[in-house]
Short mmCIF file of C-alpha atoms in Angstrom, two decimals:
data_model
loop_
_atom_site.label_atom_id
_atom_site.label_comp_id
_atom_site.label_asym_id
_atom_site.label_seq_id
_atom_site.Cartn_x
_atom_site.Cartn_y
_atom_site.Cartn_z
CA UNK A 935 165.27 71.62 128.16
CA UNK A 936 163.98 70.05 125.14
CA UNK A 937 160.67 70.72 123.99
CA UNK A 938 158.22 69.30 120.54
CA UNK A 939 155.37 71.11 119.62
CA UNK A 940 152.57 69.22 117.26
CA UNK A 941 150.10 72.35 117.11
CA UNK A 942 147.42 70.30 115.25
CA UNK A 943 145.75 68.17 118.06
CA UNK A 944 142.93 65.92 115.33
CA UNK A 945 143.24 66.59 111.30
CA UNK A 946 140.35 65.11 109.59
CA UNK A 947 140.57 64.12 105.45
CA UNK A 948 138.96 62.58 103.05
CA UNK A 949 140.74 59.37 101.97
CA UNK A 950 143.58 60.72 98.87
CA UNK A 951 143.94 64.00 99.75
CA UNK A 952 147.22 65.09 100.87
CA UNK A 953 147.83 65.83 104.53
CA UNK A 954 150.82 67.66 106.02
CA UNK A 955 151.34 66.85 109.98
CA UNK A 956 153.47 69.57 111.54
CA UNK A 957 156.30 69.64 114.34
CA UNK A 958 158.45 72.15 115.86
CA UNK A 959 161.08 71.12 118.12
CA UNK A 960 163.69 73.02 120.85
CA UNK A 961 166.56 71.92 121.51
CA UNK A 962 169.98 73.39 123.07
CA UNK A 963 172.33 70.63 121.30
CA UNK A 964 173.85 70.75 117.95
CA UNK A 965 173.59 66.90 117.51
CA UNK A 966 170.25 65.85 117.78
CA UNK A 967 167.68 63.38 116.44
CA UNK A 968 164.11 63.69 115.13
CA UNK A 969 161.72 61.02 114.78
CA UNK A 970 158.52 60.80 113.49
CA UNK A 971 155.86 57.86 114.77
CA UNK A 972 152.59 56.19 114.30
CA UNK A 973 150.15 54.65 116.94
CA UNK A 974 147.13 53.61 115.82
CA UNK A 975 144.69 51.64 117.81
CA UNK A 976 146.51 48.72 119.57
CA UNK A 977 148.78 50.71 121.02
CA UNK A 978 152.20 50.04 119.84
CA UNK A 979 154.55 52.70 118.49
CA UNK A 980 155.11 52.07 114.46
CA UNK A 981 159.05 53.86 114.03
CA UNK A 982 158.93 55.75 110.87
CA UNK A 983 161.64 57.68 110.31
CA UNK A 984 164.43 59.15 111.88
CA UNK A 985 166.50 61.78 110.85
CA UNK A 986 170.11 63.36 112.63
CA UNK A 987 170.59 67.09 112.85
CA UNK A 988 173.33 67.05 110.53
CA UNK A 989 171.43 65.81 107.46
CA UNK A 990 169.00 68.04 106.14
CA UNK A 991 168.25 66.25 103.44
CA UNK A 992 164.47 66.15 102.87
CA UNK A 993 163.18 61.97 102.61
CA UNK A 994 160.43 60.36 100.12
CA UNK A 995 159.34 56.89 101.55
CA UNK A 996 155.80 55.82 99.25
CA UNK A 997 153.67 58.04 100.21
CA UNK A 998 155.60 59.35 103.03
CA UNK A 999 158.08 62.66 102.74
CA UNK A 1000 159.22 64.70 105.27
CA UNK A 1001 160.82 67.97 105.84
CA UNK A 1002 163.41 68.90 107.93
CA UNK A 1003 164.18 72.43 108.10
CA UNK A 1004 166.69 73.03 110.55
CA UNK A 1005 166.46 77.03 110.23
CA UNK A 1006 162.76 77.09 111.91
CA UNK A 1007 163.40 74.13 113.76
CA UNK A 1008 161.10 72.07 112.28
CA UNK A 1009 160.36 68.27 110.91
CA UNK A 1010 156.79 68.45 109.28
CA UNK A 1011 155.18 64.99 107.36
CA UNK A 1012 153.27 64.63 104.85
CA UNK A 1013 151.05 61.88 103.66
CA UNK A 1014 150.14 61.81 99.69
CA UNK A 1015 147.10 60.77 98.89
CA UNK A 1016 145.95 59.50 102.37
CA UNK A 1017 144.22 55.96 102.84
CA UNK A 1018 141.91 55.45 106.01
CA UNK A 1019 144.39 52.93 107.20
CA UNK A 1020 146.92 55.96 107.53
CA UNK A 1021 144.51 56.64 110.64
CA UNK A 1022 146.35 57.10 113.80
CA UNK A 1023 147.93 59.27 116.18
CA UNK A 1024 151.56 60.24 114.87
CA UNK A 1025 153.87 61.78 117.02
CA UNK A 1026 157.42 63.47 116.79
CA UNK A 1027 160.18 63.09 118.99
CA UNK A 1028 163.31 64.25 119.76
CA UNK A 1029 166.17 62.27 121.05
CA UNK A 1030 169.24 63.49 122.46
CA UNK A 1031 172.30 62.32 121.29
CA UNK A 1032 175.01 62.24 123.73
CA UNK A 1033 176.11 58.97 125.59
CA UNK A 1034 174.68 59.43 128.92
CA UNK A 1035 171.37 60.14 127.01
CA UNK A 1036 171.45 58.34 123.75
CA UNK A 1037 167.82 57.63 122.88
CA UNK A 1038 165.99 59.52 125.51
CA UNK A 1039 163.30 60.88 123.64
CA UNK A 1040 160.75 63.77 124.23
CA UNK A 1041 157.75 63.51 122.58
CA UNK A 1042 155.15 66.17 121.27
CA UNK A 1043 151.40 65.69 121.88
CA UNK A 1044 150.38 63.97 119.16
CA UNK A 1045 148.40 64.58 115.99
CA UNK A 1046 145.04 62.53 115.40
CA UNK A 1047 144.45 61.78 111.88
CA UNK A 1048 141.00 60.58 110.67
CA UNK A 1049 140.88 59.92 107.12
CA UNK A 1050 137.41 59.32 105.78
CA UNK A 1051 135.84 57.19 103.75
CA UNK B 371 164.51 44.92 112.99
CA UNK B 372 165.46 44.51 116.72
CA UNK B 373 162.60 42.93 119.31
CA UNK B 374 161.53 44.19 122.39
CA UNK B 375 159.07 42.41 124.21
CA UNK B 376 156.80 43.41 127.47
CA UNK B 377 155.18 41.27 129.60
CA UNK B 378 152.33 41.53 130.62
CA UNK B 379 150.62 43.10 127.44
CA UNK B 380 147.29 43.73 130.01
CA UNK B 381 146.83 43.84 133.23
CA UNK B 382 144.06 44.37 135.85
CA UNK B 383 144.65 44.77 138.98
CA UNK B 384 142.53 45.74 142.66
CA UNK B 385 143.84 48.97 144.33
CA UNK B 386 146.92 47.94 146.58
CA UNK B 387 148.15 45.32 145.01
CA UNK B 388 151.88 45.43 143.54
CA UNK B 389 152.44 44.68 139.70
CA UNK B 390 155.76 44.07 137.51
CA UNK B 391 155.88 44.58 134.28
CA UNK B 392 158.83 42.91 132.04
CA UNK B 393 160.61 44.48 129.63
CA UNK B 394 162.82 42.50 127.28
CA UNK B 395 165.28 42.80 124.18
CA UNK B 396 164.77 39.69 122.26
CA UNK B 397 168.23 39.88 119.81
CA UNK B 398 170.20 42.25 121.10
CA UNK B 399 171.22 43.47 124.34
CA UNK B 400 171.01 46.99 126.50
CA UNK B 401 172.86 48.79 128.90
CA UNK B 402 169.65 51.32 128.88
CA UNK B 403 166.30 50.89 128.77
CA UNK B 404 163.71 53.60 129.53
CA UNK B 405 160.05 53.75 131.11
CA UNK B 406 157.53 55.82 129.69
CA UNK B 407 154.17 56.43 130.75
CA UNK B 408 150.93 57.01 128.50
CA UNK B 409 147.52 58.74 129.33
CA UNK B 410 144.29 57.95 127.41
CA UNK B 411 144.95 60.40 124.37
CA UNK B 412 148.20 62.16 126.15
CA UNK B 413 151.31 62.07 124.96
CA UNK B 414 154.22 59.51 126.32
CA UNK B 415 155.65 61.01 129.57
CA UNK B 416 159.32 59.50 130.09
CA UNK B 417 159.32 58.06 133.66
CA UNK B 418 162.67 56.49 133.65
CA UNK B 419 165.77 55.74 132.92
CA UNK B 420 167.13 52.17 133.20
CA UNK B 421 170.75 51.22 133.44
CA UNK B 422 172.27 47.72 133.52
CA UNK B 423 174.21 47.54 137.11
CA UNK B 424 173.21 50.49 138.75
CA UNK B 425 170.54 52.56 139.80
CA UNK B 426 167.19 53.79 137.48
CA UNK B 427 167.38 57.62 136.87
CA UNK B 428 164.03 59.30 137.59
CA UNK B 429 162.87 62.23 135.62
CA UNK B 430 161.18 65.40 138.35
CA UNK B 431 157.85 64.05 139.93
CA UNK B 432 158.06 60.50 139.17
CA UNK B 433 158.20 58.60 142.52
CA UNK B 434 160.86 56.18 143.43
CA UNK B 435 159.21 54.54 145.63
CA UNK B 436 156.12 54.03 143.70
CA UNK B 437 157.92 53.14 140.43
CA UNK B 438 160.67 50.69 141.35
CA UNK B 439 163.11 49.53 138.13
CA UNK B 440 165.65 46.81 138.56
CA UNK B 441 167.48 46.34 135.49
CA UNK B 442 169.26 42.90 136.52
CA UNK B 443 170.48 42.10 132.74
CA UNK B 444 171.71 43.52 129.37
CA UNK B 445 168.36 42.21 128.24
CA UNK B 446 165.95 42.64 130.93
CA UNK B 447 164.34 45.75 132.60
CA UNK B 448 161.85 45.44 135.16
CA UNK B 449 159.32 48.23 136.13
CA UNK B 450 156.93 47.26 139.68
CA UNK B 451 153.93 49.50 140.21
CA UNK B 452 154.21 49.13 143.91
CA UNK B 453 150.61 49.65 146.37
CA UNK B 454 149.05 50.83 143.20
CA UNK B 455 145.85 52.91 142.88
CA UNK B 456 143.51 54.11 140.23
CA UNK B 457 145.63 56.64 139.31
CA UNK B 458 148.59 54.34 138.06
CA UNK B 459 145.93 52.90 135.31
CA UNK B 460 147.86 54.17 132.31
CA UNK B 461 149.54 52.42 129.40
CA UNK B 462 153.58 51.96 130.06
CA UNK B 463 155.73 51.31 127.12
CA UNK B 464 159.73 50.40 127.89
CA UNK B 465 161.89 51.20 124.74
CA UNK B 466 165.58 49.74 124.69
CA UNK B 467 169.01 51.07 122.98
CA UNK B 468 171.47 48.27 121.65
CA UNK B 469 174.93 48.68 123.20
CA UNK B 470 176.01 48.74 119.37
CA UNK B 471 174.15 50.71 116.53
CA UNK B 472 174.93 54.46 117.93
CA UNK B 473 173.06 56.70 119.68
CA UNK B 474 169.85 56.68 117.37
CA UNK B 475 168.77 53.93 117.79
CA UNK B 476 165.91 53.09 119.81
CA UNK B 477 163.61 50.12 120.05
CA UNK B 478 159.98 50.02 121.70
CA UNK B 479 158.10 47.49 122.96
CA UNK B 480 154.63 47.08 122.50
CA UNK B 481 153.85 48.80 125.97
CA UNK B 482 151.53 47.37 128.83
CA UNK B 483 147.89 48.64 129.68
CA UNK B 484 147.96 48.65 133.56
CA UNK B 485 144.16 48.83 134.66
CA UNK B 486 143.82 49.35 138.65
CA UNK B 487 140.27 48.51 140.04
#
């Protein structure tokens, strides 16, 4: 079974400091996908990034990065100097990858980030 | 980006009554679709999944009788709360994969708040 962990349930910052939002995944397959997303107020999902198991390649969008480290099974985010309109609740996912399941994701809990004023 | 659409975006509803909630991929078309299910600060809880032409797959604990999918079209996925109580209110969100594009991808709509009185 497939299983993502986001141990940080509300992160509060003060708006441009730097802000790390972890996730820890579990997962039997070697082919995989990760996915990061935001949900702030209204409801909808914002995509942000996804990333397949074969590319470890860390990713720099603005002030978005993330890190993929496939040795501790993890996919942690960071936000550079965070703006109060980066508050949300962000989750990770994890997708599986094979036909009969392409795209059925599990989700972690969620991480709620409060940047301040 | 690819569009998917759910109608309605809010509903309220008294205890009992049956509701149906569309979910739609405006530009491209699905073979799968999938239900989730969202409590107030909770994570999203896959109900479903949808396939074009045959029968919705149910994930452990999520009734079929309660939850009925019909997913008539490559572009259409219906979900009907069926005699539903109080405990259905939750926020539903239907995400879609193109039949082209590869297993990663995977489209969300905007989701449906489902209030029952």
């Amino acid at each position: 079974a497939q299983k993502v962990t986001q141990a940080q349930t509300e992160i509060s910052v003060v708006e441009k400091e730097d802000v790390t939002l972890d996730c820890v995944y579990e997962t039997r397959d070697t082919t995989y996908y990760l996915f990061w997303y935001k949900q702030p107020p209204s409801g909808e999902l914002v995509f942000l990034i996804r990333r397949n198991s074969f590319d470890e390649q860390n990713e720099i969008s603005g002030r978005y990065s993330w890190n993929f480290q496939k040795s501790t099974s993890s996919f942690n985010f960071t936000i550079t100097a965070s703006q109060v309109v980066d508050s949300a609740v962000y989750f990770c996912a994890l997708s599986e990858a094979w036909a009969t399941n392409a795209g059925k994701s599990t989700f972690g809990d969620g991480t709620t980030l409060t940047v301040k004023p | 980006g690819a569009v998917v659409s759910q109608h309605p975006s809010r509903v309220i509803c008294k205890s009992g009554t049956s509701v149906k909630i569309e979910c739609r991929s405006l530009d491209f078309q699905a073979t799968t679709m999938f239900w989730y299910r969202q409590f107030p600060k909770k994570s999203l809880m896959l109900m479903a999944t949808s396939n074009e032409g045959s029968k919705a797959t149910y994930e452990q604990g999520v009734e079929k009788d309660k939850f009925l999918i019909n997913h008539a079209s490559l572009t259409l996925s219906t979900l009907t709360v069926t005699s539903a109580h109080p405990e259905d209110s939750s926020f539903y969100i239907c995400s879609a994969n193109p039949l082209a594009g590869g297993y990663n991808e995977q489209f969300f709509g905007p989701g449906t708040r489902l209030t029952v009185l």
